[in-house]
Short mmCIF file of C-alpha atoms in Angstrom, two decimals:
data_model
loop_
_atom_site.label_atom_id
_atom_site.label_comp_id
_atom_site.label_asym_id
_atom_site.label_seq_id
_atom_site.Cartn_x
_atom_site.Cartn_y
_atom_site.Cartn_z
CA UNK A 403 -33.70 11.82 120.28
CA UNK A 404 -33.39 15.53 120.34
CA UNK A 405 -33.87 18.07 117.71
CA UNK A 406 -30.07 18.48 117.21
CA UNK A 407 -29.67 14.83 116.63
CA UNK A 408 -32.43 14.89 114.01
CA UNK A 409 -30.71 17.70 112.19
CA UNK A 410 -27.41 15.97 112.28
CA UNK A 411 -28.98 12.83 110.85
CA UNK A 412 -30.67 14.91 108.17
CA UNK A 413 -27.41 16.57 107.20
CA UNK A 414 -25.63 13.25 107.18
CA UNK A 415 -28.31 11.75 104.92
CA UNK A 416 -28.00 14.73 102.57
CA UNK A 417 -24.24 14.39 102.44
CA UNK A 418 -24.49 10.71 101.75
CA UNK A 419 -27.10 11.22 99.07
CA UNK A 420 -24.84 13.90 97.39
CA UNK A 421 -21.85 11.57 97.65
CA UNK A 422 -23.75 8.77 96.02
CA UNK A 423 -25.03 11.03 93.23
CA UNK A 424 -21.43 12.18 92.59
CA UNK A 425 -20.15 8.61 92.44
CA UNK A 426 -22.95 7.66 90.07
CA UNK A 427 -22.12 10.57 87.74
CA UNK A 428 -18.43 9.67 87.91
CA UNK A 429 -19.28 6.13 86.90
CA UNK A 430 -21.46 7.31 84.09
CA UNK A 431 -18.72 9.62 82.77
CA UNK A 432 -16.17 6.80 83.00
CA UNK A 433 -18.42 4.45 81.15
CA UNK A 434 -19.11 7.08 78.49
CA UNK A 435 -15.37 7.70 78.07
CA UNK A 436 -14.65 4.00 77.86
CA UNK A 437 -17.43 3.62 75.25
CA UNK A 438 -16.06 6.57 73.24
CA UNK A 439 -12.53 5.09 73.38
CA UNK A 440 -13.92 1.67 72.29
CA UNK A 441 -15.78 3.37 69.45
CA UNK A 442 -12.69 5.31 68.39
CA UNK A 443 -10.65 2.10 68.33
CA UNK A 444 -13.35 0.32 66.38
CA UNK A 445 -13.46 3.19 63.92
CA UNK A 446 -9.60 3.10 63.60
CA UNK A 447 -9.68 -0.65 63.04
CA UNK A 448 -12.41 -0.24 60.44
CA UNK A 449 -10.35 2.42 58.70
CA UNK A 450 -7.29 0.22 58.71
CA UNK A 451 -9.29 -2.65 57.42
CA UNK A 452 -10.70 -0.43 54.67
CA UNK A 453 -7.19 0.75 53.80
CA UNK A 454 -5.99 -2.81 53.70
CA UNK A 455 -8.87 -3.76 51.44
CA UNK A 456 -8.18 -0.81 49.17
CA UNK A 457 -4.51 -1.77 48.86
CA UNK A 458 -5.41 -5.33 48.13
CA UNK A 459 -7.93 -4.27 45.51
CA UNK A 460 -5.35 -1.92 43.94
CA UNK A 461 -2.79 -4.70 43.90
CA UNK A 462 -5.29 -7.07 42.28
CA UNK A 463 -6.24 -4.38 39.73
CA UNK A 464 -2.48 -3.96 38.87
CA UNK A 465 -2.13 -7.68 38.49
CA UNK A 466 -5.22 -7.97 36.38
CA UNK A 467 -4.04 -5.05 34.23
CA UNK A 468 -0.69 -6.67 33.78
CA UNK A 469 -2.32 -9.99 32.80
CA UNK A 470 -4.51 -8.11 30.32
CA UNK A 471 -1.43 -6.40 28.83
CA UNK A 472 0.31 -9.81 28.48
CA UNK A 473 -2.80 -11.28 26.83
CA UNK A 474 -2.98 -8.34 24.41
CA UNK A 475 0.77 -8.77 23.63
CA UNK A 476 0.26 -12.46 22.79
CA UNK A 477 -2.78 -11.71 20.68
CA UNK A 478 -0.87 -9.13 18.78
CA UNK A 479 2.04 -11.50 18.38
CA UNK A 480 -0.18 -14.24 16.94
CA UNK A 481 -1.62 -11.74 14.45
CA UNK A 482 1.53 -9.79 13.52
CA UNK A 483 3.95 -12.68 13.33
CA UNK A 484 1.52 -14.66 11.15
CA UNK A 485 1.86 -12.00 8.47
CA UNK A 486 5.65 -11.81 8.12
CA UNK A 487 7.42 -12.37 4.82
CA UNK A 488 11.14 -12.53 5.69
CA UNK A 489 13.73 -12.65 8.51
CA UNK A 490 14.07 -8.88 8.50
CA UNK A 491 10.31 -8.57 8.83
CA UNK A 492 10.21 -11.08 11.71
CA UNK A 493 13.03 -9.24 13.49
CA UNK A 494 11.24 -5.93 13.15
CA UNK A 495 7.80 -7.23 14.23
CA UNK A 496 9.30 -8.85 17.34
CA UNK A 497 11.01 -5.62 18.24
CA UNK A 498 7.79 -3.60 17.74
CA UNK A 499 5.88 -6.08 19.89
CA UNK A 500 8.16 -6.22 22.93
CA UNK A 501 9.06 -2.54 22.92
CA UNK A 502 5.60 -1.54 24.21
CA UNK A 503 5.16 -4.01 27.08
CA UNK A 504 8.22 -6.01 28.08
CA UNK A 505 10.44 -3.04 27.23
CA UNK A 506 13.83 -4.82 26.77
CA UNK A 507 16.81 -2.64 25.97
CA UNK A 508 17.91 -4.94 23.14
CA UNK A 509 16.83 -8.00 21.26
CA UNK A 510 18.93 -10.56 19.35
CA UNK A 511 17.81 -13.32 16.95
CA UNK A 512 20.27 -16.10 16.22
CA UNK A 513 19.73 -18.97 13.79
CA UNK A 514 21.37 -22.42 13.62
CA UNK A 515 23.18 -23.00 10.34
CA UNK A 516 25.80 -25.84 9.88
CA UNK A 517 26.64 -26.10 13.54
CA UNK A 518 27.09 -22.34 13.97
CA UNK A 519 24.78 -19.66 15.43
CA UNK A 520 24.32 -16.79 13.00
CA UNK A 521 23.04 -13.55 14.54
CA UNK A 522 20.20 -11.64 12.90
CA UNK A 523 20.81 -8.66 15.17
CA UNK A 524 18.35 -5.85 15.74
CA UNK A 525 17.83 -3.55 18.71
CA UNK A 526 14.65 -1.70 18.89
CA UNK A 527 16.10 1.27 17.01
CA UNK A 528 17.28 -0.83 14.11
CA UNK A 529 21.03 -0.44 14.66
CA UNK A 530 23.41 -3.20 15.63
CA UNK A 531 23.37 -3.59 19.45
CA UNK A 532 27.15 -3.84 19.85
CA UNK A 533 30.38 -4.13 18.00
CA UNK A 534 31.69 -7.58 17.16
CA UNK A 535 28.32 -9.22 17.69
CA UNK A 536 27.41 -9.99 14.10
CA UNK A 537 29.91 -12.85 13.51
CA UNK A 538 28.74 -16.45 13.71
CA UNK A 539 29.82 -18.42 16.80
CA UNK A 540 29.86 -22.10 17.62
CA UNK A 541 26.75 -23.85 18.79
CA UNK A 542 29.03 -25.87 21.13
CA UNK A 543 30.31 -22.71 22.81
CA UNK A 544 29.67 -21.62 26.43
CA UNK A 545 27.50 -18.64 25.57
CA UNK A 546 24.18 -18.94 27.38
CA UNK A 547 22.27 -18.60 24.14
CA UNK A 548 24.12 -21.65 22.78
CA UNK A 549 23.14 -23.57 25.87
CA UNK A 550 19.54 -22.54 25.43
CA UNK A 551 19.54 -23.97 21.84
CA UNK A 552 21.51 -27.16 22.83
CA UNK A 553 19.37 -27.84 25.93
CA UNK A 554 16.11 -26.67 24.42
CA UNK A 555 15.04 -24.59 27.43
CA UNK A 556 14.89 -21.05 28.58
CA UNK A 557 18.15 -19.74 30.06
CA UNK A 558 18.00 -16.61 32.27
CA UNK A 559 21.17 -14.60 32.65
CA UNK A 560 20.86 -12.47 35.79
CA UNK A 561 23.96 -10.29 35.95
CA UNK A 562 26.57 -10.99 38.62
CA UNK A 563 24.07 -12.26 41.17
CA UNK A 564 23.08 -15.90 41.75
CA UNK A 565 19.42 -15.12 42.13
CA UNK A 566 16.65 -15.79 39.65
CA UNK A 567 15.44 -19.31 40.14
CA UNK A 568 16.42 -22.78 39.17
CA UNK A 569 17.38 -21.77 35.58
CA UNK A 570 19.11 -18.54 36.47
CA UNK A 571 22.89 -18.51 36.06
CA UNK A 572 25.64 -16.01 36.75
CA UNK A 573 27.43 -15.94 33.43
CA UNK A 574 28.94 -13.56 30.83
CA UNK A 575 26.50 -11.75 28.52
CA UNK A 576 23.95 -13.99 26.85
CA UNK A 577 25.28 -13.47 23.33
CA UNK A 578 28.45 -11.91 21.72
CA UNK A 579 26.20 -9.09 20.51
CA UNK A 580 25.39 -8.12 24.16
CA UNK A 581 29.04 -8.19 25.29
CA UNK A 582 29.57 -4.44 25.34
CA UNK A 583 26.16 -3.40 26.64
CA UNK A 584 26.41 -4.07 30.33
CA UNK A 585 23.00 -5.64 30.51
CA UNK A 586 21.74 -6.81 33.88
CA UNK A 587 19.10 -9.39 32.84
CA UNK A 588 18.67 -11.42 29.71
CA UNK A 589 16.36 -14.29 28.66
CA UNK A 590 17.52 -16.83 26.00
CA UNK A 591 14.49 -18.50 24.47
CA UNK A 592 14.86 -21.47 22.11
CA UNK A 593 12.89 -21.31 18.88
CA UNK A 594 11.29 -24.71 18.34
CA UNK A 595 10.57 -25.48 14.73
CA UNK A 596 8.72 -28.40 13.12
CA UNK A 597 11.90 -30.40 12.58
CA UNK A 598 14.14 -29.16 15.41
CA UNK A 599 15.52 -26.02 17.10
CA UNK A 600 15.86 -23.16 14.63
CA UNK A 601 17.79 -20.82 16.93
CA UNK A 602 17.05 -18.54 19.80
CA UNK A 603 15.40 -15.25 20.61
CA UNK A 604 17.23 -13.24 23.29
CA UNK A 605 15.80 -10.28 25.20
CA UNK A 606 18.05 -8.13 27.36
CA UNK A 607 17.31 -5.49 30.01
CA UNK A 608 19.68 -2.81 31.33
CA UNK A 609 18.10 -3.01 34.78
CA UNK A 610 17.15 -5.95 37.00
CA UNK A 611 14.05 -7.57 35.52
CA UNK A 612 12.12 -10.18 37.53
CA UNK A 613 11.07 -13.10 35.33
CA UNK A 614 8.42 -14.89 37.29
CA UNK A 615 5.96 -17.61 36.34
CA UNK A 616 3.73 -15.21 34.37
CA UNK A 617 6.67 -13.72 32.47
CA UNK A 618 8.07 -17.17 31.67
CA UNK A 619 4.71 -18.20 30.19
CA UNK A 620 4.46 -15.06 28.12
CA UNK A 621 8.11 -15.32 26.83
CA UNK A 622 7.71 -19.02 26.02
CA UNK A 623 4.52 -18.31 24.02
CA UNK A 624 6.12 -15.31 22.26
CA UNK A 625 9.10 -17.58 21.29
CA UNK A 626 6.63 -20.08 19.87
CA UNK A 627 5.01 -17.47 17.62
CA UNK A 628 8.50 -16.21 16.64
CA UNK A 629 9.66 -19.71 15.78
CA UNK A 630 6.66 -20.21 13.46
CA UNK A 631 7.40 -16.95 11.77
CA UNK A 632 11.10 -17.70 11.42
CA UNK A 633 10.38 -21.13 9.96
CA UNK A 634 8.00 -19.55 7.42
CA UNK A 635 10.54 -16.84 6.60
CA UNK A 636 13.33 -19.37 6.05
CA UNK A 637 11.07 -21.34 3.72
CA UNK A 638 10.21 -18.18 1.75
CA UNK A 639 13.81 -17.07 1.61
CA UNK A 640 14.84 -20.44 0.20
CA UNK A 641 11.94 -20.40 -2.33
CA UNK A 642 12.87 -16.91 -3.38
CA UNK A 643 16.57 -17.79 -3.73
CA UNK A 644 15.68 -20.74 -6.01
CA UNK A 645 13.21 -18.65 -7.92
CA UNK A 646 15.73 -15.79 -8.48
CA UNK A 647 18.36 -18.28 -9.67
CA UNK A 648 15.82 -19.66 -12.11
CA UNK A 649 14.93 -16.15 -13.26
CA UNK A 650 18.55 -15.10 -13.71
CA UNK A 651 19.39 -18.28 -15.57
CA UNK A 652 16.78 -17.39 -18.14
CA UNK A 653 17.73 -13.74 -18.63
CA UNK A 654 19.99 -13.36 -21.64
CA UNK A 655 23.57 -12.32 -21.82
CA UNK A 656 23.29 -9.73 -24.54
CA UNK A 657 25.40 -10.36 -27.67
CA UNK A 658 28.15 -8.05 -28.87
CA UNK A 659 26.96 -6.56 -32.18
CA UNK A 660 29.20 -4.17 -34.18
CA UNK A 661 27.34 -0.91 -34.72
CA UNK A 662 24.98 -1.37 -31.82
CA UNK A 663 25.05 -0.74 -28.08
CA UNK A 664 22.66 -2.96 -26.08
CA UNK A 665 21.72 -2.79 -22.39
CA UNK A 666 18.98 -4.32 -20.34
CA UNK A 667 17.72 -3.91 -16.73
CA UNK A 668 15.46 -6.25 -14.79
CA UNK A 669 13.80 -5.29 -11.49
CA UNK A 670 11.75 -8.05 -9.68
CA UNK A 671 8.43 -7.35 -7.95
CA UNK A 672 8.70 -6.67 -4.22
CA UNK A 673 5.93 -9.23 -3.49
CA UNK A 674 5.30 -12.95 -3.67
CA UNK A 675 8.33 -14.79 -4.98
CA UNK A 676 10.10 -11.65 -6.30
CA UNK A 677 10.26 -13.25 -9.75
CA UNK A 678 7.86 -13.18 -12.65
CA UNK A 679 7.15 -13.47 -16.25
CA UNK A 680 8.93 -10.41 -17.62
CA UNK A 681 11.85 -11.09 -19.90
CA UNK A 682 14.10 -9.56 -22.57
CA UNK A 683 16.03 -11.36 -25.29
CA UNK A 684 18.43 -10.62 -28.13
CA UNK A 685 20.07 -13.14 -30.46
CA UNK A 686 21.39 -13.37 -34.07
CA UNK A 687 18.96 -14.49 -36.71
CA UNK A 688 19.78 -17.19 -39.27
CA UNK A 689 20.42 -16.19 -42.84
CA UNK A 690 17.61 -16.43 -45.29
CA UNK A 691 17.94 -19.31 -47.78
CA UNK A 692 20.23 -18.43 -50.70
CA UNK A 693 21.87 -15.58 -48.81
CA UNK A 694 25.68 -15.63 -48.36
CA UNK A 695 26.75 -15.77 -44.79
CA UNK A 696 28.78 -12.76 -43.63
CA UNK A 697 31.24 -12.34 -40.74
CA UNK A 698 29.85 -13.27 -37.35
CA UNK A 699 27.85 -10.51 -35.69
CA UNK A 700 27.11 -8.64 -38.95
CA UNK A 701 23.71 -10.06 -39.67
CA UNK A 702 20.18 -9.42 -38.46
CA UNK A 703 19.26 -9.44 -34.79
CA UNK A 704 16.12 -10.52 -33.00
CA UNK A 705 14.86 -8.39 -30.08
CA UNK A 706 12.10 -9.29 -27.63
CA UNK A 707 10.57 -7.87 -24.61
CA UNK A 708 7.59 -9.74 -23.09
CA UNK A 709 5.45 -10.17 -20.03
CA UNK A 710 3.83 -13.50 -19.13
CA UNK A 711 1.00 -12.92 -16.68
CA UNK A 712 1.93 -13.30 -13.03
CA UNK A 713 4.89 -12.66 -10.81
CA UNK A 714 5.65 -16.02 -9.18
CA UNK A 715 7.59 -19.20 -10.02
CA UNK A 716 4.84 -20.45 -12.29
CA UNK A 717 4.99 -17.32 -14.39
CA UNK A 718 8.78 -17.56 -14.51
CA UNK A 719 8.64 -21.21 -15.68
CA UNK A 720 6.08 -20.33 -18.38
CA UNK A 721 8.25 -17.47 -19.49
CA UNK A 722 11.27 -19.71 -19.90
CA UNK A 723 9.21 -22.03 -22.14
CA UNK A 724 7.82 -19.20 -24.25
CA UNK A 725 11.22 -17.60 -24.55
CA UNK A 726 12.83 -20.77 -25.86
CA UNK A 727 9.95 -21.57 -28.18
CA UNK A 728 10.12 -18.08 -29.75
CA UNK A 729 13.79 -18.48 -30.28
CA UNK A 730 13.18 -21.82 -31.97
CA UNK A 731 10.47 -20.29 -34.15
CA UNK A 732 12.87 -17.75 -35.51
CA UNK A 733 15.40 -20.45 -36.22
CA UNK A 734 12.77 -22.54 -38.03
CA UNK A 735 11.64 -19.67 -40.28
CA UNK A 736 14.80 -17.98 -41.59
CA UNK A 737 14.22 -14.94 -43.71
CA UNK A 738 10.65 -14.48 -42.43
CA UNK A 739 9.43 -11.55 -40.39
CA UNK A 740 8.86 -11.33 -36.62
CA UNK A 741 5.18 -11.84 -37.04
CA UNK A 742 5.78 -15.32 -38.48
CA UNK A 743 7.79 -16.35 -35.44
CA UNK A 744 5.23 -14.98 -33.01
CA UNK A 745 2.40 -16.73 -34.83
CA UNK A 746 4.35 -20.03 -34.74
CA UNK A 747 4.74 -19.58 -31.00
CA UNK A 748 1.01 -19.11 -30.52
CA UNK A 749 0.19 -22.21 -32.49
CA UNK A 750 2.67 -24.29 -30.56
CA UNK A 751 1.31 -23.16 -27.26
CA UNK A 752 -2.23 -24.04 -28.37
CA UNK A 753 -1.18 -27.48 -29.63
CA UNK A 754 0.83 -28.26 -26.51
CA UNK A 755 -1.87 -26.90 -24.24
CA UNK A 756 0.64 -24.51 -22.64
CA UNK A 757 -1.40 -21.98 -20.58
CA UNK A 758 0.70 -18.97 -21.48
CA UNK A 759 -0.87 -15.57 -21.68
CA UNK A 760 0.63 -12.08 -21.68
CA UNK A 761 2.10 -9.48 -24.02
CA UNK A 762 5.25 -9.15 -26.13
CA UNK A 763 7.09 -7.02 -28.69
CA UNK A 764 9.15 -9.13 -31.06
CA UNK A 765 11.41 -7.30 -33.55
CA UNK A 766 14.02 -7.95 -36.19
CA UNK A 767 16.83 -5.41 -36.68
CA UNK A 768 18.82 -5.57 -39.85
CA UNK A 769 21.95 -3.52 -40.71
CA UNK A 770 21.89 -1.25 -43.79
CA UNK A 771 24.82 -0.14 -45.97
CA UNK A 772 24.44 3.55 -44.94
CA UNK A 773 24.86 2.84 -41.22
CA UNK A 774 21.11 2.82 -40.58
CA UNK A 775 19.36 -0.28 -39.13
CA UNK A 776 16.02 -1.44 -40.40
CA UNK A 777 13.54 -2.21 -37.62
CA UNK A 778 10.54 -4.49 -38.26
CA UNK A 779 8.36 -5.43 -35.27
CA UNK A 780 5.08 -6.98 -34.29
CA UNK A 781 3.36 -6.09 -31.01
CA UNK A 782 1.04 -8.44 -29.12
CA UNK A 783 -0.79 -6.04 -26.79
CA UNK A 784 2.43 -4.73 -25.26
CA UNK A 785 3.35 -1.16 -24.22
CA UNK A 786 4.54 0.69 -27.27
CA UNK A 787 8.27 0.98 -27.74
CA UNK A 788 9.86 4.47 -27.81
CA UNK A 789 12.30 5.61 -30.51
CA UNK A 790 14.35 8.69 -29.85
CA UNK A 791 16.67 10.18 -32.61
CA UNK A 792 19.87 11.97 -32.04
CA UNK A 793 18.18 15.34 -32.07
CA UNK A 794 15.87 14.33 -29.17
CA UNK A 795 12.74 13.66 -31.18
CA UNK A 796 10.72 10.87 -29.62
CA UNK A 797 8.21 8.63 -31.46
CA UNK A 798 5.93 6.08 -29.82
CA UNK A 799 5.72 2.99 -32.03
CA UNK A 800 2.01 2.46 -31.32
CA UNK A 801 0.89 -0.16 -33.84
CA UNK A 802 -0.16 -3.39 -32.07
CA UNK A 803 -2.42 -6.40 -32.24
CA UNK A 804 -4.21 -8.44 -29.48
CA UNK A 805 -2.28 -9.95 -26.62
CA UNK A 806 -1.11 -13.55 -26.37
CA UNK A 807 -3.54 -15.93 -24.80
CA UNK A 808 -3.74 -19.71 -24.99
CA UNK A 809 -7.53 -19.70 -25.31
CA UNK A 810 -7.54 -17.29 -28.36
CA UNK A 811 -7.25 -18.87 -31.81
CA UNK A 812 -4.04 -17.72 -33.50
CA UNK A 813 -4.80 -15.07 -36.06
CA UNK A 814 -2.66 -13.11 -38.49
CA UNK A 815 -0.05 -10.81 -36.92
CA UNK A 816 0.71 -7.42 -38.44
CA UNK A 817 4.08 -5.75 -38.66
CA UNK A 818 5.38 -2.21 -38.93
CA UNK A 819 8.87 -0.88 -39.68
CA UNK A 820 11.17 2.11 -39.24
CA UNK A 821 14.65 3.09 -40.21
CA UNK A 822 16.92 3.72 -37.23
CA UNK A 823 19.52 6.39 -38.12
CA UNK A 824 22.89 6.59 -36.37
CA UNK A 825 22.60 8.01 -32.90
CA UNK A 826 18.98 6.86 -32.38
CA UNK A 827 17.90 4.77 -29.34
CA UNK A 828 15.09 2.26 -29.19
CA UNK A 829 13.54 1.57 -25.74
CA UNK A 830 11.47 -1.43 -25.01
CA UNK A 831 9.93 -1.97 -21.57
CA UNK A 832 7.28 -3.85 -19.65
CA UNK A 833 4.24 -2.31 -17.88
CA UNK A 834 5.89 -2.65 -14.48
CA UNK A 835 7.85 0.46 -15.34
CA UNK A 836 4.81 2.71 -15.92
CA UNK A 837 2.01 1.11 -13.88
CA UNK A 838 1.48 2.63 -10.43
CA UNK A 839 -1.51 2.46 -8.20
CA UNK A 840 -3.55 5.66 -8.42
CA UNK A 841 -1.51 7.00 -11.40
CA UNK A 842 -2.47 7.29 -15.08
CA UNK A 843 -0.31 5.05 -17.27
CA UNK A 844 -0.55 7.47 -20.13
CA UNK A 845 0.95 10.24 -17.95
CA UNK A 846 3.76 7.97 -16.84
CA UNK A 847 4.55 7.02 -20.43
CA UNK A 848 4.71 10.71 -21.36
CA UNK A 849 7.05 11.34 -18.52
CA UNK A 850 9.15 8.46 -19.65
CA UNK A 851 9.32 9.86 -23.18
CA UNK A 852 10.36 13.32 -21.85
CA UNK A 853 13.11 11.83 -19.73
CA UNK A 854 14.28 9.74 -22.72
CA UNK A 855 14.36 12.80 -24.96
CA UNK A 856 16.21 14.86 -22.40
CA UNK A 857 18.96 12.35 -21.81
CA UNK A 858 22.41 13.26 -23.26
CA UNK A 859 23.03 11.30 -26.52
CA UNK A 860 26.31 9.93 -25.24
CA UNK A 861 25.15 8.74 -21.81
CA UNK A 862 25.91 4.99 -21.41
CA UNK A 863 22.82 2.87 -21.84
CA UNK A 864 23.11 1.16 -18.43
CA UNK A 865 23.26 4.52 -16.72
CA UNK A 866 20.30 5.75 -18.85
CA UNK A 867 18.12 2.71 -17.92
CA UNK A 868 18.87 3.06 -14.15
CA UNK A 869 17.95 6.75 -14.32
CA UNK A 870 14.69 6.06 -16.20
CA UNK A 871 13.76 3.38 -13.63
CA UNK A 872 14.49 5.73 -10.72
CA UNK A 873 12.59 8.61 -12.25
CA UNK A 874 9.55 6.84 -13.66
CA UNK A 875 9.31 3.50 -11.90
CA UNK A 876 6.78 3.14 -9.01
CA UNK A 877 8.07 3.46 -5.46
CA UNK A 878 6.34 0.21 -4.48
CA UNK A 879 7.21 -2.44 -7.03
CA UNK A 880 3.98 -4.45 -7.26
CA UNK A 881 5.07 -5.91 -10.57
CA UNK A 882 8.49 -6.79 -12.08
CA UNK A 883 9.84 -4.52 -14.78
CA UNK A 884 12.15 -4.81 -17.77
CA UNK A 885 13.92 -1.99 -19.63
CA UNK A 886 15.81 -2.90 -22.77
CA UNK A 887 17.63 -0.29 -24.97
CA UNK A 888 19.32 -0.51 -28.32
CA UNK A 889 21.41 2.37 -29.63
CA UNK A 890 22.70 2.73 -33.14
CA UNK A 891 26.30 3.86 -33.23
CA UNK A 892 27.31 7.12 -34.95
CA UNK A 893 29.95 7.04 -37.61
#
């Protein structure tokens, strides 16, 4: 083999070696590119997985937050609705509860009475939700709320569509009260009481509102708390109605007495049974033995203002007994003074073991020949009466003895007396008029005296008493109050 052949072979080997190196580098580059693409795809997949996980976590957080909100709503409902005192209070509390979470546009509360559904209507702003929605309607009617009560189940009204689950129906508005509101979704929830269905709670939304399993559970539980509150409110309303009738039956129709103007005003406490032991009374006294009887209405008159401790049915019942016993004591002791009758009352309470305690002013008012009236009174720990003459001079009739109490042995009662000239006014009242939390009673009595002195002498007594109550009486009536005024006529 010649030298030229060797060179050719050498060049060929070099070219082959270069070609092989080039191919190896190309393969390496291709592998690196493929590895980079695989890594990029893996990174993209990982990012997508991370995004999916983040969205899932966010969705779960939203669901958990919603569940927490629902749990807080039901906790607030159990607390707030356990503290209600009347139907208006129940209605307001339900509105306050649902306005923050469920956010309905309107609510309606209807109650079953004598085969009719009676709306107790309240939107969240406190105004009636629609015209014509406050009249009772038949329980047998086709309104969805009537169906909910009859069938004892939740009825969902879902606008014009047929969607909304097995209980969803495409019907007119849930209640007559919702007829003019154009609501899209409403839920009618029966209120299950101890002895039957009390009525229904209806929530309405002005946009589509999905009522799923969670919402149904929340609404059903809320309706249960509402039913308990409504049942309690109905019981309290019935109890208060009976108590008020009892109270009114024991408050006296004032007699017509020539030469006198009489007027009384009673305001119950705003708590408990809204009745109490405050009373006023006026009645003619029997003639003393050996005294000729005059024409009817021209003799002496007994006046009483008292306050039996408490402001509930028990206090009202005790008051009725004490009032009747004091009247009887005056009838049994003709010609004797008011202190004799009050002492007889105390002895009777002690003998009969009647647990009556409180305060009272008992007075006898006797006409005089000159147009004056003679006032004689005894005071058992009661706020002092006020006497204002025609010229505006006010006197506080301060003399008093100890209060009435069944555990205290009856002692002698003292009396005092005044002459009431024509144009003078005697005001008796109970402490509910001048007692106010954080205020000094003495300051309130002084203000009462100034108001009484400043009143025009010819103002009707009923107008005067209302003005005094409005000006002096506490804003929050924690105790009942009586005002009783007697004015001597001018000649």
